[in-house]
Coordinates of C-alpha atoms in Angstrom, one line a residue:
Chain T
M1 CA 102.6 107.5 70.0
N2 CA 106.1 106.7 71.2
T3 CA 107.5 109.6 69.1
L4 CA 105.5 112.2 70.8
K5 CA 106.4 110.7 74.3
I6 CA 110.1 110.7 73.5
A7 CA 109.9 114.1 71.9
R8 CA 108.2 115.5 75.0
Y9 CA 110.9 114.4 77.3
Q10 CA 113.6 115.4 75.0
L11 CA 112.1 118.8 74.7
R12 CA 112.0 119.2 78.4
D13 CA 115.7 118.4 78.6
V14 CA 116.5 120.8 75.8
M15 CA 114.5 123.7 77.3
R16 CA 116.1 123.2 80.7
S17 CA 119.7 123.5 79.2
R18 CA 119.0 127.1 78.5
W19 CA 120.8 127.4 75.1
V20 CA 117.6 127.4 73.3
L21 CA 116.5 130.2 75.4
L22 CA 119.7 132.1 74.5
Y23 CA 119.2 131.4 70.8
G24 CA 115.7 132.9 71.0
I25 CA 116.9 135.9 73.0
F26 CA 119.7 136.4 70.3
F27 CA 117.1 136.9 67.7
L28 CA 115.0 139.1 70.0
L29 CA 117.7 141.4 70.6
M30 CA 118.9 141.4 67.2
T31 CA 115.6 142.2 65.5
D32 CA 114.8 144.7 68.3
A33 CA 118.0 146.7 67.8
L34 CA 117.7 146.7 63.9
F35 CA 114.2 148.2 64.6
R36 CA 115.7 150.8 66.9
F37 CA 118.6 151.8 64.6
G38 CA 117.2 151.1 61.1
G39 CA 113.5 151.9 61.3
S40 CA 111.3 150.4 58.7
G41 CA 110.2 146.8 58.6
E42 CA 111.6 146.3 55.1
R43 CA 115.2 147.2 56.0
V44 CA 115.0 145.2 59.1
L45 CA 114.1 142.3 57.1
L46 CA 117.0 142.7 54.6
S47 CA 119.4 142.9 57.5
L48 CA 117.9 139.8 59.3
M49 CA 118.2 137.9 56.0
N50 CA 122.0 137.7 56.4
V51 CA 121.8 136.7 59.9
V52 CA 119.2 134.1 59.2
L53 CA 121.2 132.6 56.2
I54 CA 124.5 132.4 58.3
A55 CA 123.6 131.9 61.8
I56 CA 120.8 129.4 61.6
P57 CA 122.7 126.8 59.5
L58 CA 125.8 127.1 61.8
V59 CA 123.8 126.8 65.2
A60 CA 121.5 124.0 63.8
I61 CA 124.5 121.9 62.4
V62 CA 126.8 122.3 65.5
L63 CA 124.3 122.0 68.2
G64 CA 122.4 119.2 66.3
T65 CA 125.7 117.2 66.1
M66 CA 126.5 117.9 69.8
Y67 CA 123.1 116.9 70.7
L68 CA 123.0 113.6 69.1
Y69 CA 126.4 112.7 70.5
G70 CA 125.1 113.7 73.9
S71 CA 122.1 111.5 73.7
R72 CA 124.0 108.5 72.5
E73 CA 123.9 106.4 75.7
F74 CA 120.4 107.5 76.3
T75 CA 119.6 106.4 72.8
E76 CA 121.0 103.0 73.5
L77 CA 118.9 102.6 76.6
L78 CA 115.7 103.5 74.6
L79 CA 116.5 101.1 72.0
T80 CA 116.5 98.4 74.7
Q81 CA 112.9 99.3 75.4
P82 CA 110.0 98.3 73.1
V83 CA 110.4 101.2 70.8
R84 CA 110.9 101.3 67.1
R85 CA 113.9 102.8 65.7
R86 CA 111.8 105.1 63.5
S87 CA 109.9 106.5 66.5
L88 CA 113.0 107.1 68.4
F89 CA 114.5 109.0 65.4
L90 CA 111.6 111.2 65.0
G91 CA 111.4 111.9 68.7
L92 CA 115.1 112.9 69.0
F93 CA 114.7 115.1 65.8
T94 CA 111.5 116.8 67.0
G95 CA 113.2 117.4 70.4
L96 CA 115.8 119.4 68.7
A97 CA 114.1 121.0 65.8
L98 CA 111.0 122.1 67.3
P99 CA 112.4 124.3 70.1
M100 CA 115.1 125.8 67.8
S101 CA 112.2 126.6 65.3
V102 CA 110.0 128.1 68.0
A103 CA 112.9 130.1 69.5
F104 CA 113.6 131.6 65.9
V105 CA 110.0 132.4 65.1
L106 CA 109.2 134.0 68.4
G107 CA 112.6 135.8 68.6
T108 CA 112.1 137.4 65.3
G109 CA 108.3 137.6 65.1
L110 CA 107.7 139.3 68.5
P111 CA 109.8 142.4 67.8
F112 CA 108.1 142.9 64.4
W113 CA 104.8 142.6 66.1
A114 CA 105.8 145.1 69.0
H115 CA 107.4 147.7 66.5
G116 CA 104.5 147.6 64.2
G117 CA 106.8 146.2 61.5
L118 CA 104.0 144.4 59.8
A119 CA 102.5 147.5 58.2
G120 CA 102.6 147.5 54.2
G121 CA 103.6 144.6 52.2
T122 CA 106.2 143.2 54.8
G123 CA 103.9 140.8 56.5
S124 CA 104.3 138.1 53.6
S125 CA 107.9 138.8 53.4
L126 CA 108.3 138.2 57.1
L127 CA 106.3 134.9 56.8
L128 CA 108.7 133.9 54.0
L129 CA 111.8 134.8 56.2
L130 CA 110.4 132.8 59.0
G131 CA 109.7 129.8 56.7
T132 CA 113.1 130.0 55.1
G133 CA 114.6 130.1 58.8
V134 CA 112.6 126.9 59.9
G135 CA 113.4 125.2 56.5
L136 CA 117.2 125.9 57.2
T137 CA 116.8 124.7 60.8
L138 CA 115.3 121.3 59.6
I139 CA 117.8 120.9 56.8
F140 CA 121.0 121.6 59.0
A141 CA 119.7 119.5 61.8
S142 CA 119.0 116.6 59.4
L143 CA 122.6 117.1 58.1
A144 CA 123.9 117.1 61.7
F145 CA 122.1 113.9 62.5
L146 CA 123.5 112.3 59.4
I147 CA 127.0 113.4 60.3
A148 CA 126.7 112.3 64.0
L149 CA 125.4 109.0 62.9
S150 CA 128.2 108.2 60.5
T151 CA 131.2 109.3 62.5
E152 CA 131.9 107.7 65.9
D153 CA 134.5 110.2 66.8
R154 CA 132.8 113.2 68.4
I155 CA 135.6 115.7 67.5
R156 CA 135.9 114.6 63.9
G157 CA 132.1 114.8 63.7
L158 CA 132.1 118.2 65.0
G159 CA 134.9 119.2 62.6
I160 CA 132.9 117.7 59.6
S161 CA 129.8 119.8 60.7
L162 CA 131.8 123.1 60.7
G163 CA 133.3 122.1 57.3
V164 CA 129.9 121.5 55.8
W165 CA 128.7 124.7 56.9
V166 CA 131.8 126.6 55.6
F167 CA 131.4 124.8 52.4
F168 CA 127.7 125.9 51.9
T169 CA 128.3 129.4 53.2
V170 CA 131.5 130.4 51.6
V171 CA 133.3 127.7 49.5
F172 CA 130.3 126.9 47.2
N173 CA 129.8 130.4 45.8
G174 CA 133.5 130.7 45.3
L175 CA 133.5 127.6 43.2
V176 CA 130.5 128.8 41.3
M177 CA 132.3 132.2 40.6
L178 CA 135.4 130.3 39.7
A179 CA 133.6 128.1 37.2
I180 CA 131.7 131.1 35.7
Y181 CA 135.0 132.9 35.2
M182 CA 136.9 129.9 33.7
L183 CA 134.1 129.0 31.4
A184 CA 133.2 132.6 30.5
D185 CA 133.0 131.8 26.8
Y186 CA 130.3 129.2 27.3
P187 CA 126.5 129.7 28.1
M188 CA 126.6 129.2 31.9
E189 CA 123.0 130.1 32.8
K190 CA 121.5 126.5 33.0
P191 CA 124.5 125.0 34.8
V192 CA 124.5 127.8 37.2
L193 CA 120.8 127.4 37.8
A194 CA 121.3 123.6 38.5
L195 CA 124.2 124.3 40.7
S196 CA 122.3 126.8 42.8
L197 CA 119.8 124.1 43.5
L198 CA 122.5 122.2 45.3
N199 CA 123.0 124.8 48.0
P200 CA 120.2 125.1 50.5
I201 CA 121.7 128.5 51.8
D202 CA 121.9 129.9 48.3
L203 CA 118.3 128.7 47.8
G204 CA 117.3 130.6 50.8
R205 CA 119.0 133.7 49.6
I206 CA 117.4 133.6 46.2
L207 CA 114.0 132.8 47.7
L208 CA 114.1 135.9 50.0
L209 CA 115.7 138.3 47.5
L210 CA 113.0 137.6 44.8
S211 CA 110.4 138.3 47.4
F212 CA 112.2 141.5 48.5
D213 CA 112.8 142.3 44.7
I214 CA 116.3 143.8 45.3
S215 CA 118.2 142.5 42.2
A216 CA 121.4 144.5 43.2
L217 CA 121.8 142.1 46.1
M218 CA 120.9 139.0 44.3
G219 CA 124.2 137.8 43.0
F220 CA 124.8 135.9 39.8
T221 CA 122.6 132.7 40.7
G222 CA 119.7 134.9 41.9
A223 CA 119.8 137.0 38.9
V224 CA 119.9 134.0 36.6
F225 CA 117.0 132.5 38.6
R226 CA 114.8 135.5 38.1
R227 CA 115.5 135.9 34.4
F228 CA 115.0 132.2 33.9
F229 CA 111.8 131.7 35.9
G230 CA 110.5 135.1 36.6
S231 CA 109.8 136.0 40.2
G232 CA 106.7 133.9 40.7
L233 CA 107.9 130.7 39.2
G234 CA 111.4 131.2 40.6
Q235 CA 110.0 131.2 44.1
G236 CA 108.0 128.1 43.5
V237 CA 111.1 126.3 42.2
A238 CA 113.3 127.5 45.0
I239 CA 110.7 126.4 47.6
G240 CA 110.4 122.9 45.9
A241 CA 114.1 122.6 46.0
M242 CA 114.2 123.5 49.7
A243 CA 111.6 121.0 50.4
A244 CA 113.7 118.4 48.6
W245 CA 116.6 119.6 50.9
V246 CA 114.4 119.0 53.9
V247 CA 113.2 115.5 52.9
I248 CA 116.4 113.9 51.5
P249 CA 118.8 114.4 54.3
F250 CA 116.2 113.4 56.9
A251 CA 115.3 110.3 54.9
L252 CA 119.1 109.5 54.7
G253 CA 119.5 110.1 58.4
L254 CA 116.5 107.8 59.3
R255 CA 117.9 105.1 57.0
S256 CA 121.3 105.3 58.6
F257 CA 119.8 105.4 62.1
H258 CA 117.8 102.2 61.1
R259 CA 120.8 100.3 60.2
K260 CA 123.3 101.5 62.7
N261 CA 125.0 99.3 65.2
F262 CA 124.9 101.0 68.5
Chain X
M1 CA 110.6 80.3 79.6
G2 CA 113.2 82.8 78.7
M3 CA 115.4 80.6 76.6
I4 CA 117.7 82.3 74.1
R5 CA 119.0 80.4 71.1
I6 CA 121.8 81.8 69.1
H7 CA 122.5 80.1 65.7
D8 CA 125.7 80.9 63.4
L9 CA 125.9 84.5 64.6
S10 CA 128.6 86.5 62.9
H11 CA 129.5 90.2 63.0
R12 CA 132.5 92.2 62.1
Y13 CA 133.6 95.7 62.7
G14 CA 135.7 96.7 59.8
R15 CA 138.3 94.0 59.6
L16 CA 137.8 92.6 63.1
Q17 CA 135.6 89.6 63.3
V18 CA 134.0 90.3 66.6
L19 CA 131.5 87.3 66.4
D20 CA 132.5 84.3 64.4
A21 CA 129.6 81.9 63.6
L22 CA 128.7 81.8 67.3
E23 CA 126.3 79.0 68.5
L24 CA 124.8 79.3 72.0
E25 CA 122.0 78.3 74.1
I26 CA 121.2 80.3 77.2
Q27 CA 119.0 78.3 79.4
G28 CA 115.8 79.8 80.9
G29 CA 115.4 80.3 84.5
R30 CA 118.9 80.4 85.4
C31 CA 121.9 82.8 85.7
T32 CA 124.5 82.6 82.9
A33 CA 127.7 84.6 83.0
I34 CA 129.3 85.7 79.7
L35 CA 133.0 86.0 80.3
G36 CA 136.1 86.5 78.2
P37 CA 138.9 88.9 77.7
N38 CA 138.3 92.6 76.4
G39 CA 137.4 92.4 72.8
A40 CA 136.2 88.9 73.0
G41 CA 132.7 89.9 71.8
K42 CA 130.8 89.9 75.0
T43 CA 129.2 93.3 74.6
T44 CA 128.5 92.7 70.9
L45 CA 126.7 89.4 71.8
V46 CA 124.5 91.1 74.3
K47 CA 123.7 94.0 72.0
C48 CA 122.8 91.6 69.2
I49 CA 120.3 90.0 71.5
L50 CA 119.1 93.4 72.6
G51 CA 118.7 94.7 69.1
L52 CA 121.3 97.4 69.4
V53 CA 123.7 95.8 66.9
R54 CA 122.4 94.4 63.7
P55 CA 124.3 91.2 63.2
D56 CA 125.9 90.5 59.7
S57 CA 124.4 87.1 59.8
G58 CA 122.9 84.5 62.0
R59 CA 119.6 83.9 63.9
I60 CA 118.6 84.8 67.5
T61 CA 115.4 83.3 69.0
I62 CA 113.9 83.9 72.3
D63 CA 111.5 81.1 73.2
G64 CA 111.2 80.3 69.5
E65 CA 110.4 83.8 68.5
R66 CA 112.9 85.5 66.1
V67 CA 114.7 88.7 67.1
G68 CA 114.0 91.2 64.3
D69 CA 112.6 94.6 63.5
D70 CA 109.5 94.2 65.7
P71 CA 110.6 95.7 69.1
E72 CA 107.8 94.1 71.1
Y73 CA 110.1 91.3 72.3
R74 CA 112.0 93.8 74.4
R75 CA 109.0 94.3 76.7
R76 CA 110.1 91.0 78.3
I77 CA 113.7 92.3 78.8
G78 CA 115.2 94.5 81.5
Y79 CA 118.8 95.7 80.8
M80 CA 121.3 97.6 83.0
P81 CA 124.1 99.1 80.8
Q82 CA 127.7 99.4 82.0
I83 CA 127.8 103.1 81.5
A84 CA 124.5 104.9 82.3
R85 CA 124.2 108.4 80.8
Y86 CA 120.8 110.2 80.7
P87 CA 119.5 113.6 79.5
E88 CA 121.5 115.8 81.9
N89 CA 118.6 118.2 82.7
L90 CA 116.0 115.6 83.6
T91 CA 115.5 114.0 86.9
A92 CA 115.6 110.3 87.6
R93 CA 111.9 110.4 88.3
E94 CA 111.2 111.9 84.9
I95 CA 113.3 109.2 83.2
I96 CA 111.5 106.5 85.1
Q97 CA 108.2 108.1 84.1
M98 CA 109.3 108.3 80.5
I99 CA 110.3 104.6 80.3
R100 CA 107.0 103.8 81.9
D101 CA 105.1 105.8 79.2
L102 CA 107.1 103.9 76.7
R103 CA 105.9 100.7 78.0
G104 CA 102.2 101.8 78.2
N105 CA 102.2 102.5 82.1
P106 CA 101.7 99.0 83.4
D107 CA 100.3 98.6 86.9
D108 CA 102.3 96.0 88.4
T109 CA 105.7 97.6 88.4
D110 CA 108.3 96.8 91.1
E111 CA 109.9 100.0 92.5
S112 CA 111.1 98.3 95.7
L113 CA 114.7 98.9 94.5
V114 CA 114.3 102.7 94.8
H115 CA 114.1 102.1 98.6
D116 CA 116.4 99.2 98.8
L117 CA 119.2 100.9 97.1
R118 CA 118.4 104.2 99.0
V119 CA 118.0 106.5 95.8
D120 CA 114.7 107.9 97.2
G121 CA 116.5 111.1 98.0
E122 CA 118.1 111.5 94.5
L123 CA 115.1 111.0 92.3
D124 CA 114.2 114.8 92.1
K125 CA 117.6 116.1 91.3
P126 CA 118.8 116.8 87.8
F127 CA 120.9 113.9 86.4
R128 CA 123.9 116.1 85.9
T129 CA 124.4 116.4 89.7
L130 CA 124.2 112.6 90.3
S131 CA 127.3 110.7 91.2
G132 CA 128.3 107.7 89.0
G133 CA 127.1 105.2 91.7
N134 CA 123.7 106.9 91.8
R135 CA 123.2 106.9 88.1
Q136 CA 124.0 103.2 88.2
K137 CA 121.3 102.7 91.0
V138 CA 118.7 104.4 88.7
S139 CA 119.8 102.0 85.9
A140 CA 119.3 99.2 88.3
V141 CA 115.8 100.5 89.2
L142 CA 114.9 100.7 85.7
A143 CA 116.3 97.3 84.7
F144 CA 114.0 95.5 87.4
L145 CA 111.0 97.9 87.2
F146 CA 108.9 96.0 84.9
R147 CA 109.4 92.5 86.4
P148 CA 111.1 91.2 83.1
G149 CA 111.5 87.6 82.5
I150 CA 114.9 88.0 81.1
L151 CA 117.6 90.3 82.7
F152 CA 120.9 91.6 81.1
L153 CA 123.2 92.9 83.6
D154 CA 126.4 94.6 82.2
E155 CA 129.0 94.9 85.0
P156 CA 126.1 95.5 87.5
T157 CA 128.2 96.3 90.6
A158 CA 131.2 98.0 89.2
G159 CA 131.5 101.3 91.0
L160 CA 129.0 100.5 93.7
D161 CA 129.7 100.6 97.4
P162 CA 129.7 97.1 99.3
V163 CA 126.3 97.8 100.8
T164 CA 124.4 98.6 97.7
S165 CA 126.4 96.1 95.8
S166 CA 125.2 93.4 98.2
V167 CA 121.7 94.6 98.1
L168 CA 121.8 94.3 94.2
K169 CA 123.3 90.8 94.2
D170 CA 120.7 89.6 96.7
R171 CA 118.1 90.9 94.3
V172 CA 119.7 89.2 91.5
K173 CA 119.5 85.9 93.4
Q174 CA 116.0 86.4 94.4
E175 CA 115.1 86.9 90.7
R176 CA 117.1 84.0 89.7
D177 CA 115.4 81.7 92.2
A178 CA 112.1 83.1 91.0
G179 CA 112.8 81.6 87.6
R180 CA 114.0 84.5 85.7
T181 CA 116.7 84.4 82.9
I182 CA 119.6 86.3 83.9
V183 CA 122.6 87.2 81.6
L184 CA 125.6 88.7 83.4
T185 CA 128.8 90.0 82.3
S186 CA 131.3 90.9 85.1
H187 CA 135.0 91.1 85.8
V188 CA 134.5 90.2 89.4
M189 CA 135.0 86.4 89.5
S190 CA 133.7 86.2 93.1
E191 CA 130.6 87.9 91.9
V192 CA 130.1 85.4 89.1
E193 CA 130.7 82.6 91.5
E194 CA 128.1 83.9 93.8
L195 CA 125.5 84.6 91.2
A196 CA 125.9 82.4 88.1
D197 CA 124.8 78.8 87.5
S198 CA 126.9 78.6 84.4
V199 CA 129.8 80.2 82.6
V200 CA 130.2 81.0 79.0
Y201 CA 133.7 81.9 78.0
L202 CA 134.1 83.8 74.8
L203 CA 137.4 84.1 73.0
D204 CA 137.8 85.7 69.5
G205 CA 134.2 85.6 68.7
R206 CA 133.6 82.0 69.5
I207 CA 132.8 80.0 72.6
H208 CA 136.0 78.7 74.2
F209 CA 134.1 76.7 76.8
E210 CA 130.9 76.5 78.4
E211 CA 130.4 74.9 81.8
S212 CA 128.4 75.0 85.0
V213 CA 130.1 76.9 87.9
A214 CA 130.2 73.9 90.0
E215 CA 131.6 71.6 87.5
L216 CA 134.3 74.2 86.8
I217 CA 135.4 74.4 90.3
G218 CA 135.0 70.7 91.1
T219 CA 137.0 69.3 88.1
S220 CA 139.8 71.9 88.4
G221 CA 140.7 71.2 92.1
E222 CA 141.0 74.9 92.7
M223 CA 139.2 76.7 95.5
N224 CA 137.4 79.4 93.6
L225 CA 136.2 80.2 90.2
E226 CA 138.8 82.6 89.3
R227 CA 141.5 80.0 89.7
A228 CA 139.4 77.4 88.1
I229 CA 139.0 79.6 85.1
A230 CA 142.5 80.6 84.8
R231 CA 143.7 76.9 85.0
R232 CA 141.1 76.0 82.4
I233 CA 142.4 78.5 79.9
T234 CA 146.1 77.9 80.5
A235 CA 145.4 74.1 80.2
R236 CA 143.9 74.6 76.8
V237 CA 146.8 76.8 75.6
V238 CA 149.4 74.1 76.7
A239 CA 147.4 71.3 75.4

């Protein structure tokens, strides 16, 4: 399998460029510190949630964009070998998404294990947090690839990446709130529900808060979500929407890679 | 063997018509130089043959086999790019091994250039520490490694010192005499004169002229290829 061969070497390159190590250490120190200061596993999870929802998309989209630009010439060289474009795309993606996911999972999981934070019901919540983090890694790495493939200018590409991150982190919720405020006289539940499916970070937040069962932090979209679906079905819908977010940008990236003129 | 036929090849980038219904036949077993001013479509033409650029229309065949989605035809091709950049943290040895893996680890590879270009000592250093010249030598090693029937060399000696440049040129001649097809782009006319059998001159995405090197120099009455080409182009413009 050419995909695996390419991924193996890309992986080696990424691992040697230490930023993945730093990324893992960041989660390790953060989680460990939260345990030392905060105590119980549940509270640590809650604090970690915000880090996961903000830091992972940012790092994945910025590093992903830079990574693809950085391997441009090498990509060209590999495309002159008897290699299918699809294999190469998958290899490049794996070379980025796999080490990032592993660094996050180990960096967060190990302190939990070391501090015995898995006692009680937190085990499944931790699993959900790790899953959400990996999902967001895949989503924002795919978006990064899509951006880097459609923009030749590196600075502009990086700017678009940051813009997309700001949009999903800050602007999106602002717009939702604005819409709710402006249209306060109308029933807004269903439109808001639909809107929340369009933001992977919001989906991640809803997914985690439904599991932690803390309605005070849920925000408008989360509250609507729970009321509409109930906790169980709500989680199912959120996971399904996240899965769609993983698949669609990836498929679009693959298509654009397939058609691209290098 | 190694004949490349290009039929009605067109490609545009935005408003710029880079290749304009280009017709060309590159003979097998010879060295053909593709020349032309910047932006004439040289690189795009080569990239179309390599499959890096998907042309808007037209057909390319190598020995009758159409160049398309199936990447297998590239097994017969060696390519030396003009700018060579590799994963910064890997070593040249690892890159060579990777390309070998991708080609299914054939036994009869040719690593003589590693020694001839004197890159032995650089193979285990990470790429980010290699100079431009040494990166280029690694590209040359990779291009010749699998004894390809068709070689694409994009400005092969730019940035090389005279000694390695000579070694590389000798190697190109050797391959040409062994019946390989070589497609060369270069700005150094003395190099083209030394290596190429014929010249294809591109202008605005079309072939301006196509002639053997001997003929070009012979009919022009000039003493070298550079002068002969210059005369040929200005003559056309005046006429």
